[in-house]
PDB file of C-alpha atoms in Angstrom:
ATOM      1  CA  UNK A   1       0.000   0.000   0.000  1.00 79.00           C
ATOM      2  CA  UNK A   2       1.597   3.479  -0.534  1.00 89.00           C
ATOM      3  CA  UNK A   3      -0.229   6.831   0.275  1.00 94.00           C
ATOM      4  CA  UNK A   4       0.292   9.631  -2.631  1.00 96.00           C
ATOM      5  CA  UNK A   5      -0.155  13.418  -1.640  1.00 97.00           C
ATOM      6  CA  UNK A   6      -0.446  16.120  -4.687  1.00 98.00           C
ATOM      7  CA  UNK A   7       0.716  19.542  -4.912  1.00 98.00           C
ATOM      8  CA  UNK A   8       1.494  22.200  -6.815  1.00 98.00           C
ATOM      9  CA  UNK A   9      -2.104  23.201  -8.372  1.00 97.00           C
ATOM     10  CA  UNK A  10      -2.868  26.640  -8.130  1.00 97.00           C
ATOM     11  CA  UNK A  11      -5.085  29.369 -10.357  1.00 97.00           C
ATOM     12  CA  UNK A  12      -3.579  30.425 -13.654  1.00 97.00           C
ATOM     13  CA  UNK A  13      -3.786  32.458 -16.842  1.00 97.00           C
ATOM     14  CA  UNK A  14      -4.090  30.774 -20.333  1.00 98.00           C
ATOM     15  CA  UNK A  15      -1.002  30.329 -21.399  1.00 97.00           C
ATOM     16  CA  UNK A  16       0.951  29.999 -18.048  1.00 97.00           C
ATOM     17  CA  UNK A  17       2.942  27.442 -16.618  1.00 97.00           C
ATOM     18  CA  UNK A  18       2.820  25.221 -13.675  1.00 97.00           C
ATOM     19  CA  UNK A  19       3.800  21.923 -12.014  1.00 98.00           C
ATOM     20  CA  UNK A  20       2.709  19.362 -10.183  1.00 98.00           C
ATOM     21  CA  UNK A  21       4.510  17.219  -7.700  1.00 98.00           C
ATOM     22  CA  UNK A  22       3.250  13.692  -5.776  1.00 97.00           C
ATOM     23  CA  UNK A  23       4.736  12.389  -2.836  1.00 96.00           C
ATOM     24  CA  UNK A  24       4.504   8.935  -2.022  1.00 93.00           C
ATOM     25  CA  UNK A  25       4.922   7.321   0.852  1.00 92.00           C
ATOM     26  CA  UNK A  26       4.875   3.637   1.758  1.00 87.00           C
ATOM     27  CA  UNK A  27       5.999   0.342  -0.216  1.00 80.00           C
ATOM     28  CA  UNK A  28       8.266   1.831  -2.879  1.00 73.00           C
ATOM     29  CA  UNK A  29       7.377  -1.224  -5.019  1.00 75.00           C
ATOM     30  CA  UNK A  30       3.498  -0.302  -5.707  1.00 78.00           C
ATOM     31  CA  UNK A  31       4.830   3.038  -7.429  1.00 84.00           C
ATOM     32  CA  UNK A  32       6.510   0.256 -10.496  1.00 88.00           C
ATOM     33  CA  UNK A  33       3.992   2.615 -12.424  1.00 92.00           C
ATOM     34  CA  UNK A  34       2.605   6.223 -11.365  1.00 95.00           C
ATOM     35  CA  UNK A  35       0.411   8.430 -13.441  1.00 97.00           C
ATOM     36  CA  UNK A  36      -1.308  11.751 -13.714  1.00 98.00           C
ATOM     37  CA  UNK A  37      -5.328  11.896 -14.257  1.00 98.00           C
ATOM     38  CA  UNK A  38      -7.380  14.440 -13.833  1.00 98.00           C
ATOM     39  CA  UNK A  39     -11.559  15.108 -13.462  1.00 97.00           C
ATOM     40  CA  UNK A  40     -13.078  18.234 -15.342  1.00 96.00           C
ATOM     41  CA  UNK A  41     -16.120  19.779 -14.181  1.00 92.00           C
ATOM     42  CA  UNK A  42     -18.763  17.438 -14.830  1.00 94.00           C
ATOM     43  CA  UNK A  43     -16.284  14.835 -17.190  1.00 95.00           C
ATOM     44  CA  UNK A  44     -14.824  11.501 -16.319  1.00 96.00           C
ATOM     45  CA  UNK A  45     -11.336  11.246 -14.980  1.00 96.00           C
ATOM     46  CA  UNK A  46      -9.334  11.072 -18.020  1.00 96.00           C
ATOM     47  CA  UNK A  47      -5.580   9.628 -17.930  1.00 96.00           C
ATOM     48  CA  UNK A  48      -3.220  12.380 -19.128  1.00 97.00           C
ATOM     49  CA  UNK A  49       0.131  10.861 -18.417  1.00 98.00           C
ATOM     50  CA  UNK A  50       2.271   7.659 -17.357  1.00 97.00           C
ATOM     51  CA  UNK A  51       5.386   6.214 -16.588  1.00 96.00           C
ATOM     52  CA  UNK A  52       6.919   3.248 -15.680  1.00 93.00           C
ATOM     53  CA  UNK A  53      10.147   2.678 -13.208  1.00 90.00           C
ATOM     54  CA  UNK A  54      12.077   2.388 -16.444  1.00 91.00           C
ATOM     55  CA  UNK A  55      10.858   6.002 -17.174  1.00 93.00           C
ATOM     56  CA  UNK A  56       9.059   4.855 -20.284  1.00 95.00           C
ATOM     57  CA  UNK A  57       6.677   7.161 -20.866  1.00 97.00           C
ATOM     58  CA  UNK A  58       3.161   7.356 -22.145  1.00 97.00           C
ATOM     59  CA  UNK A  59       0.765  10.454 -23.048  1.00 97.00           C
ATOM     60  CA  UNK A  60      -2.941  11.118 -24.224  1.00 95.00           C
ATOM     61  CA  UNK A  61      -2.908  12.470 -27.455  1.00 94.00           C
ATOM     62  CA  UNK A  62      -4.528  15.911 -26.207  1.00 92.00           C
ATOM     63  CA  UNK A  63      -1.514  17.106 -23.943  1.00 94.00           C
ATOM     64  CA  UNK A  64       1.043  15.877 -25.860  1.00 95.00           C
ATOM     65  CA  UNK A  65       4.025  18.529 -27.092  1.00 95.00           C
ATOM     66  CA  UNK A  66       2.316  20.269 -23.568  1.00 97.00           C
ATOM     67  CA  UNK A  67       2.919  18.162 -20.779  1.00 97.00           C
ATOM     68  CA  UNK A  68       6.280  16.339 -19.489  1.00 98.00           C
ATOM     69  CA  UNK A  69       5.777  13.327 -16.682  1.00 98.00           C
ATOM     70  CA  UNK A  70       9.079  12.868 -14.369  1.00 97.00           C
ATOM     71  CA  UNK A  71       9.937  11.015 -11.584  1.00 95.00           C
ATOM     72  CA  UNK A  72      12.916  11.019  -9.004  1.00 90.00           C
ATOM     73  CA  UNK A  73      15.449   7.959  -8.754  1.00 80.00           C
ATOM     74  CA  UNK A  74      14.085   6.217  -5.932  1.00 79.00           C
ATOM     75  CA  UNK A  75      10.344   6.700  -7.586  1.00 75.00           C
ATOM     76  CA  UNK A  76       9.032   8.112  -4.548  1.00 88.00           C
ATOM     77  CA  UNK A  77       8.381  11.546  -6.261  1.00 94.00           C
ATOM     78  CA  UNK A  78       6.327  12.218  -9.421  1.00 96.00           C
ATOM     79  CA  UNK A  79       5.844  15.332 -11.161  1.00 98.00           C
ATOM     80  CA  UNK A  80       3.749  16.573 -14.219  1.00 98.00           C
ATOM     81  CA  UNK A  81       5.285  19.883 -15.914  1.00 98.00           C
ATOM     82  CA  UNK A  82       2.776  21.875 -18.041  1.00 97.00           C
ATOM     83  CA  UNK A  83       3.305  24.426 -20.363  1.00 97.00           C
ATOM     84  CA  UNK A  84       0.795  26.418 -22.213  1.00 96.00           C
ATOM     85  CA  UNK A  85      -2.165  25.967 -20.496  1.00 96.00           C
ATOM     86  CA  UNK A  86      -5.363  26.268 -21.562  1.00 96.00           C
ATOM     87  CA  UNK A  87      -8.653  26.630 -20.009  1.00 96.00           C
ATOM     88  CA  UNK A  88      -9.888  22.971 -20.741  1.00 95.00           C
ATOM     89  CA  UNK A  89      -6.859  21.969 -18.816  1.00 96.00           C
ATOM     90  CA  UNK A  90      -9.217  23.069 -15.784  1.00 97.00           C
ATOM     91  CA  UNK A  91      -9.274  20.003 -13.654  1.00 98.00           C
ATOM     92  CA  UNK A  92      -8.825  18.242 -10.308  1.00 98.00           C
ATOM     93  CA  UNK A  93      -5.538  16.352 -11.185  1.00 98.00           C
ATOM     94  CA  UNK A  94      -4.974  13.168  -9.404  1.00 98.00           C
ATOM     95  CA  UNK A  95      -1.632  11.040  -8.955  1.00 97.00           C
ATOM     96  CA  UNK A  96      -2.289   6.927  -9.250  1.00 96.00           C
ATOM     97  CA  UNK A  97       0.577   4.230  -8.500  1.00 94.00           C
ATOM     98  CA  UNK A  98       0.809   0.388  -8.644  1.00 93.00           C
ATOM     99  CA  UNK A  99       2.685  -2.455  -8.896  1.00 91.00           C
ATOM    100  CA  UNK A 100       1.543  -3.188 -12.093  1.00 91.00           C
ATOM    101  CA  UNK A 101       2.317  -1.420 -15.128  1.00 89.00           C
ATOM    102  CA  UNK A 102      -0.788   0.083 -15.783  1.00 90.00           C
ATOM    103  CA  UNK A 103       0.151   3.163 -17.844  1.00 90.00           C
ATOM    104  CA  UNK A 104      -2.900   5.082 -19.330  1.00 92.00           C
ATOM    105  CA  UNK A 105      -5.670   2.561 -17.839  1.00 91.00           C
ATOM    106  CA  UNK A 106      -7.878   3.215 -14.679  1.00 90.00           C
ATOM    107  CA  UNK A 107      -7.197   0.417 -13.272  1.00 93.00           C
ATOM    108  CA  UNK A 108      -4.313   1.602 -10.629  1.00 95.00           C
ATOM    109  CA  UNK A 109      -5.360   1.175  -7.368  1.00 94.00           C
ATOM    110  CA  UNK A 110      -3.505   3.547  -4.779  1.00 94.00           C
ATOM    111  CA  UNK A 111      -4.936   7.184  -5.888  1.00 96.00           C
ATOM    112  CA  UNK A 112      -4.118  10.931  -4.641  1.00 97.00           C
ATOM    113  CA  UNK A 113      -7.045  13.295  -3.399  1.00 98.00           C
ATOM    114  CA  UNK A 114      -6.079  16.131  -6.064  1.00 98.00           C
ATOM    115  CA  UNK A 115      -4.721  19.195  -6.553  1.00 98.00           C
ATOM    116  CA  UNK A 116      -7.046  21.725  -8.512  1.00 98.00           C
ATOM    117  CA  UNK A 117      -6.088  23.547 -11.632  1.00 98.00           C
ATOM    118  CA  UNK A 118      -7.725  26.638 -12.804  1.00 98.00           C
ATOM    119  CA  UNK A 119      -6.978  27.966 -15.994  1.00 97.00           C
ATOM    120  CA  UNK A 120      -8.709  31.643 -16.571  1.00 96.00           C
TER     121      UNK A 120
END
């Protein structure tokens, strides 16, 4: 089991920058896969980003070219960069993790509560 605590949300202008960082804490081996989702206002939580403890990476096709997933050594730290946001980037975005190499599915099991992003 592993606990995963976001940060880094905030309110924003179109075009701005920010970046998001996950913390988690517990068995380092259910984070062999972490990814970013987030939850618009009144949408489905959508994957956005993934990678593996390899650092293979994986992205949706809408925030591709936009959005860089990273993660620290030890794979106890995962961030999501964005650049050029827009305002249907507008989301709570959560952090996932699990042993299995999940990438873009739902199916990870340990989950973040959120940070919010407002783009204006």
């Amino acid at each position: 089991h592993v606990q995963l605590v976001e940060s880094g949300g905030g309110s924003v202008q179109v075009g701005g920058s920010l970046r998001l960082s996950c913390v988690a804490f517990g068995d380092a081996s259910t984070s062999n896969s972490m990814a970013w989702f987030r939850q618009g206002p009144g949408k489905e939580r959508e994957a956005v980003a993934a990678i593996r403890r390899d650092d293979l990476t994986a992205y949706t096709d809408s925030v591709k070219g936009r959005f860089t997933i990273s993660k620290d050594n030890a794979g106890n730290s995962l961030y999501l960069q964005i650049h050029n946001l827009k305002p249907e980037d507008t989301a709570m975005y959560h952090c996932a993790a699990d042993f299995f190499n999940f990438q873009l599915s739902r199916q990870y099991r340990n989950w973040g509560r959120g940070t919010q992003v407002t783009v204006s």
